Amino acid sequence: VLSVYTLEGVCGNCLLKPGLELILEPLDAPADETRFPASRVGSNRSSNTEEIGRFGDYELLEEIARGGMGVVYRARQVGLDRIVAVKMMLAGPLAGKDFVQRFRTEAAAAASLQHPNIVAIHEVGFAQGQHFFAMDFVEGLTLAQLVAKGPLPARQAATYLKTIAEAIHFAHERNVLHRDLKPSNVLIDSATDQPRLTDFGLAKRLEAETELTLSGQMLGSPHYMSPEQATAKRGTVGKRSDVYSLGAILY
């Protein structure tokens, strides 16, 4: 419910439109647009570069992905003169506490994992009323886009999965669960043909339980979610849940 008193002077239609775009997505929408991979994702959306321009130390060059939690831009980090991907929260100053916590959990989990097949985080911060983080920009397609025209050759599929599994094993050794493994969260680097794992928005540290993983809250993507994850029971989700999702990706 939008209060006309607390939001006086703000256009209700302008506030409502982004919400409707998120919950009324077409059923045949590509799976890779439900999250925010740090790569160029095929999209007909126009760039917001002219509207946003400079953001902190970053020049926003083009919008490359958008979804329920945030928007990702290809950007140039001015101070270091390098191309990166910058992810910001869609809700901006209106974001709730849980929304901000989940956004920062994603950044913290990924930043703690320095692995060649996990998209690296360079900076986490707050600027111009926006929580954001900057990460590697990976030129290429998501695995979901790659297989959209049909299954990959068996050896290629197994090779990709082996590399992804090794990256997840690395995360598990550092007590981080991904909990949202799916083809649209795997980027295939066009320069190396190597898969790189991204989107730790639902990540969880094994040694810590947070308010975002309460009993009864189902987190993940249904087609790749393990049975114990689908029941939304606290304490039953573990490393095996990510392994199940790896099997679903291979299938």
CSV table of C-alpha atoms in Angstrom, one decimal:
chain,number,residue,atom,x,y,z
A,1,VAL,CA,0.0,0.0,0.0
A,2,LEU,CA,1.4,3.4,-1.0
A,3,SER,CA,0.5,6.1,1.5
A,4,VAL,CA,-0.4,9.4,-0.2
A,5,TYR,CA,0.9,11.2,2.9
A,6,THR,CA,4.4,9.7,3.1
A,7,LEU,CA,4.8,9.8,-0.7
A,8,GLU,CA,3.2,13.2,-1.2
A,9,GLY,CA,4.4,14.8,-4.5
A,10,VAL,CA,5.5,11.4,-5.9
A,11,CYS,CA,3.6,10.1,-9.0
A,12,GLY,CA,1.8,6.8,-8.0
A,13,ASN,CA,1.9,5.6,-11.6
A,14,CYS,CA,5.7,6.0,-11.7
A,15,LEU,CA,6.1,4.0,-8.5
A,16,LEU,CA,3.7,1.3,-9.6
A,17,LYS,CA,5.1,0.7,-13.1
A,18,PRO,CA,8.4,-0.9,-12.0
A,19,GLY,CA,6.6,-3.2,-9.6
A,20,LEU,CA,4.2,-4.4,-12.3
A,21,GLU,CA,7.1,-5.0,-14.7
A,22,LEU,CA,8.7,-7.3,-12.1
A,23,ILE,CA,5.6,-9.4,-11.2
A,24,LEU,CA,3.9,-9.5,-14.6
A,25,GLU,CA,6.7,-10.9,-16.6
A,26,PRO,CA,5.6,-13.0,-19.6
A,27,LEU,CA,5.6,-16.7,-19.0
A,28,ASP,CA,8.0,-17.3,-21.9
A,29,ALA,CA,10.5,-14.7,-20.7
A,30,PRO,CA,14.1,-15.9,-21.1
A,31,ALA,CA,15.3,-17.5,-17.8
A,32,ASP,CA,18.6,-15.5,-17.9
A,33,GLU,CA,16.7,-12.2,-17.4
A,34,THR,CA,15.4,-13.2,-14.0
A,35,ARG,CA,18.8,-12.5,-12.4
A,36,PHE,CA,21.7,-10.2,-13.1
A,37,PRO,CA,24.7,-11.8,-14.8
A,38,ALA,CA,27.7,-9.6,-15.2
A,39,SER,CA,27.8,-10.1,-18.9
A,40,ARG,CA,26.1,-8.6,-22.0
A,41,VAL,CA,22.6,-10.1,-22.0
A,42,GLY,CA,20.5,-9.9,-25.1
A,43,SER,CA,17.9,-7.3,-24.5
A,44,ASN,CA,15.8,-4.8,-26.3
A,45,ARG,CA,15.8,-2.3,-23.4
A,46,SER,CA,17.3,1.0,-24.1
A,47,SER,CA,20.4,2.1,-22.2
A,48,ASN,CA,20.0,4.4,-19.3
A,49,THR,CA,23.4,5.9,-19.8
A,50,GLU,CA,22.0,9.3,-20.9
A,51,GLU,CA,19.8,9.5,-17.8
A,52,ILE,CA,22.4,8.2,-15.2
A,53,GLY,CA,25.7,9.2,-16.7
A,54,ARG,CA,28.4,9.3,-14.0
A,55,PHE,CA,27.9,7.3,-10.8
A,56,GLY,CA,30.6,7.8,-8.2
A,57,ASP,CA,33.9,6.7,-9.8
A,58,TYR,CA,32.0,5.0,-12.7
A,59,GLU,CA,30.9,6.0,-16.1
A,60,LEU,CA,27.8,4.0,-16.9
A,61,LEU,CA,28.0,2.8,-20.5
A,62,GLU,CA,25.0,0.6,-21.0
A,63,GLU,CA,22.4,-1.4,-19.2
A,64,ILE,CA,23.1,-5.1,-19.6
A,65,ALA,CA,20.7,-6.9,-17.2
A,66,ARG,CA,17.7,-6.2,-15.0
A,67,GLY,CA,15.6,-8.2,-12.7
A,68,GLY,CA,13.7,-8.3,-9.4
A,69,MET,CA,16.5,-7.1,-7.1
A,70,GLY,CA,18.8,-4.9,-9.2
A,71,VAL,CA,20.0,-3.6,-12.5
A,72,VAL,CA,23.5,-4.1,-13.9
A,73,TYR,CA,25.5,-1.7,-16.1
A,74,ARG,CA,28.6,-2.1,-18.1
A,75,ALA,CA,30.8,0.7,-16.8
A,76,ARG,CA,34.2,2.2,-16.9
A,77,GLN,CA,35.9,2.7,-13.6
A,78,VAL,CA,37.5,6.1,-14.1
A,79,GLY,CA,40.2,5.9,-11.4
A,80,LEU,CA,41.6,2.6,-12.7
A,81,ASP,CA,40.5,3.0,-16.4
A,82,ARG,CA,39.0,-0.4,-16.6
A,83,ILE,CA,35.7,-1.9,-17.7
A,84,VAL,CA,33.6,-3.5,-15.0
A,85,ALA,CA,30.0,-4.4,-14.3
A,86,VAL,CA,28.2,-2.3,-11.7
A,87,LYS,CA,25.1,-3.7,-10.0
A,88,MET,CA,22.7,-1.4,-8.2
A,89,MET,CA,19.5,-2.0,-6.3
A,90,LEU,CA,16.3,-1.2,-8.2
A,91,ALA,CA,14.5,0.1,-5.2
A,92,GLY,CA,17.3,2.6,-4.3
A,93,PRO,CA,16.4,4.8,-1.3
A,94,LEU,CA,13.0,3.0,-0.9
A,95,ALA,CA,14.6,-0.4,-0.4
A,96,GLY,CA,13.6,-2.2,2.8
A,97,LYS,CA,16.0,-3.6,5.4
A,98,ASP,CA,15.8,-7.2,4.2
A,99,PHE,CA,16.2,-6.2,0.6
A,100,VAL,CA,19.4,-4.3,1.5
A,101,GLN,CA,20.7,-7.1,3.6
A,102,ARG,CA,20.2,-9.7,0.8
A,103,PHE,CA,21.9,-7.4,-1.7
A,104,ARG,CA,24.9,-7.0,0.6
A,105,THR,CA,24.9,-10.7,1.4
A,106,GLU,CA,25.4,-11.4,-2.3
A,107,ALA,CA,28.3,-9.0,-2.5
A,108,ALA,CA,30.0,-10.3,0.7
A,109,ALA,CA,29.6,-13.9,-0.3
A,110,ALA,CA,31.1,-13.4,-3.7
A,111,ALA,CA,33.8,-11.2,-2.5
A,112,SER,CA,35.0,-13.8,-0.1
A,113,LEU,CA,35.5,-16.3,-3.0
A,114,GLN,CA,38.6,-15.6,-5.0
A,115,HIS,CA,38.4,-18.3,-7.8
A,116,PRO,CA,39.0,-18.1,-11.5
A,117,ASN,CA,35.6,-19.5,-12.3
A,118,ILE,CA,33.6,-17.2,-9.9
A,119,VAL,CA,32.9,-13.6,-10.9
A,120,ALA,CA,35.1,-11.4,-8.7
A,121,ILE,CA,33.8,-8.5,-6.7
A,122,HIS,CA,36.0,-5.4,-6.7
A,123,GLU,CA,34.1,-2.9,-4.6
A,124,VAL,CA,31.0,-2.7,-2.4
A,125,GLY,CA,29.7,0.7,-1.5
A,126,PHE,CA,26.9,3.3,-1.2
A,127,ALA,CA,26.8,6.4,-3.4
A,128,GLN,CA,24.2,8.9,-4.5
A,129,GLY,CA,21.5,7.1,-2.4
A,130,GLN,CA,22.3,3.7,-4.0
A,131,HIS,CA,23.8,0.5,-2.6
A,132,PHE,CA,26.0,-1.0,-5.3
A,133,PHE,CA,28.9,-3.3,-6.0
A,134,ALA,CA,31.3,-3.5,-8.9
A,135,MET,CA,32.5,-6.8,-10.4
A,136,ASP,CA,34.3,-8.4,-13.3
A,137,PHE,CA,32.7,-7.7,-16.7
A,138,VAL,CA,32.5,-11.0,-18.6
A,139,GLU,CA,31.8,-10.7,-22.3
A,140,GLY,CA,29.8,-13.7,-23.4
A,141,LEU,CA,26.5,-15.6,-23.1
A,142,THR,CA,24.9,-17.2,-20.2
A,143,LEU,CA,24.7,-21.0,-20.2
A,144,ALA,CA,20.9,-20.6,-20.6
A,145,GLN,CA,21.4,-18.6,-23.7
A,146,LEU,CA,23.9,-21.0,-25.1
A,147,VAL,CA,21.6,-24.0,-24.8
A,148,ALA,CA,18.5,-22.2,-25.9
A,149,LYS,CA,18.8,-23.6,-29.4
A,150,GLY,CA,19.3,-27.2,-28.2
A,151,PRO,CA,21.5,-29.4,-25.9
A,152,LEU,CA,25.2,-29.1,-26.0
A,153,PRO,CA,27.4,-32.0,-27.1
A,154,ALA,CA,27.8,-34.4,-24.2
A,155,ARG,CA,31.6,-33.8,-23.7
A,156,GLN,CA,31.2,-30.0,-23.8
A,157,ALA,CA,28.3,-30.1,-21.3
A,158,ALA,CA,30.2,-32.4,-19.0
A,159,THR,CA,33.4,-30.2,-19.2
A,160,TYR,CA,31.4,-27.1,-18.3
A,161,LEU,CA,29.7,-28.9,-15.4
A,162,LYS,CA,33.0,-30.3,-14.1
A,163,THR,CA,34.4,-26.7,-13.9
A,164,ILE,CA,31.3,-25.3,-12.3
A,165,ALA,CA,31.3,-28.2,-9.7
A,166,GLU,CA,34.9,-27.4,-8.9
A,167,ALA,CA,34.0,-23.7,-8.3
A,168,ILE,CA,31.1,-24.8,-6.0
A,169,HIS,CA,33.4,-27.2,-4.1
A,170,PHE,CA,35.7,-24.2,-3.6
A,171,ALA,CA,32.8,-22.2,-2.2
A,172,HIS,CA,31.7,-25.1,0.0
A,173,GLU,CA,35.1,-25.5,1.5
A,174,ARG,CA,34.8,-21.9,2.6
A,175,ASN,CA,31.3,-22.6,4.1
A,176,VAL,CA,29.3,-20.7,1.4
A,177,LEU,CA,26.2,-22.2,-0.2
A,178,HIS,CA,25.0,-20.7,-3.5
A,179,ARG,CA,21.4,-21.9,-3.3
A,180,ASP,CA,20.4,-20.6,-6.7
A,181,LEU,CA,22.5,-22.6,-9.2
A,182,LYS,CA,20.9,-22.5,-12.7
A,183,PRO,CA,22.1,-22.0,-16.3
A,184,SER,CA,21.3,-18.3,-16.3
A,185,ASN,CA,23.7,-17.8,-13.4
A,186,VAL,CA,26.6,-19.3,-15.3
A,187,LEU,CA,28.5,-17.1,-17.7
A,188,ILE,CA,30.5,-18.5,-20.6
A,189,ASP,CA,33.5,-16.3,-21.1
A,190,SER,CA,33.8,-15.8,-24.9
A,191,ALA,CA,37.6,-15.2,-24.6
A,192,THR,CA,38.4,-18.4,-22.8
A,193,ASP,CA,35.3,-20.6,-23.2
A,194,GLN,CA,35.3,-21.0,-19.5
A,195,PRO,CA,32.2,-21.0,-17.3
A,196,ARG,CA,32.1,-18.4,-14.5
A,197,LEU,CA,29.6,-18.5,-11.7
A,198,THR,CA,27.7,-15.4,-10.6
A,199,ASP,CA,24.7,-14.2,-8.6
A,200,PHE,CA,25.2,-15.1,-5.0
A,201,GLY,CA,22.0,-13.2,-4.0
A,202,LEU,CA,20.6,-16.2,-2.1
A,203,ALA,CA,24.0,-17.4,-0.7
A,204,LYS,CA,24.2,-18.6,2.8
A,205,ARG,CA,27.2,-19.1,5.2
A,206,LEU,CA,27.0,-22.5,6.8
A,207,GLU,CA,28.1,-21.3,10.2
A,208,ALA,CA,25.5,-18.5,10.3
A,209,GLU,CA,21.7,-18.4,10.1
A,210,THR,CA,20.1,-15.1,9.2
A,211,GLU,CA,16.7,-13.6,9.2
A,212,LEU,CA,16.5,-14.2,5.5
A,213,THR,CA,16.5,-18.0,5.9
A,214,LEU,CA,13.6,-18.4,8.4
A,215,SER,CA,11.5,-21.6,8.3
A,216,GLY,CA,8.7,-21.3,5.8
A,217,GLN,CA,10.6,-19.1,3.4
A,218,MET,CA,11.3,-20.9,0.1
A,219,LEU,CA,14.4,-19.5,-1.7
A,220,GLY,CA,15.7,-20.6,-5.1
A,221,SER,CA,14.5,-21.3,-8.6
A,222,PRO,CA,11.9,-24.1,-8.8
A,223,HIS,CA,13.2,-26.0,-11.8
A,224,TYR,CA,16.7,-26.4,-10.2
A,225,MET,CA,15.8,-26.4,-6.5
A,226,SER,CA,16.4,-29.5,-4.4
A,227,PRO,CA,13.5,-31.2,-2.6
A,228,GLU,CA,14.7,-30.1,0.8
A,229,GLN,CA,15.0,-26.5,-0.4
A,230,ALA,CA,11.5,-26.6,-1.8
A,231,THR,CA,10.1,-27.6,1.6
A,232,ALA,CA,11.5,-24.4,3.1
A,233,LYS,CA,12.5,-26.1,6.3
A,234,ARG,CA,15.3,-24.5,8.3
A,235,GLY,CA,18.4,-26.6,8.8
A,236,THR,CA,17.8,-29.1,6.0
A,237,VAL,CA,19.5,-27.2,3.2
A,238,GLY,CA,23.2,-27.9,2.9
A,239,LYS,CA,26.0,-28.7,0.4
A,240,ARG,CA,23.9,-31.6,-1.1
A,241,SER,CA,21.3,-29.0,-2.1
A,242,ASP,CA,23.8,-27.3,-4.4
A,243,VAL,CA,25.0,-30.7,-5.7
A,244,TYR,CA,21.4,-31.5,-6.7
A,245,SER,CA,21.2,-28.2,-8.6
A,246,LEU,CA,24.4,-29.1,-10.4
A,247,GLY,CA,22.8,-32.3,-11.6
A,248,ALA,CA,19.7,-30.4,-12.8
A,249,ILE,CA,22.0,-28.1,-14.8
A,250,LEU,CA,23.7,-31.0,-16.4
A,251,TYR,CA,20.4,-32.6,-17.2
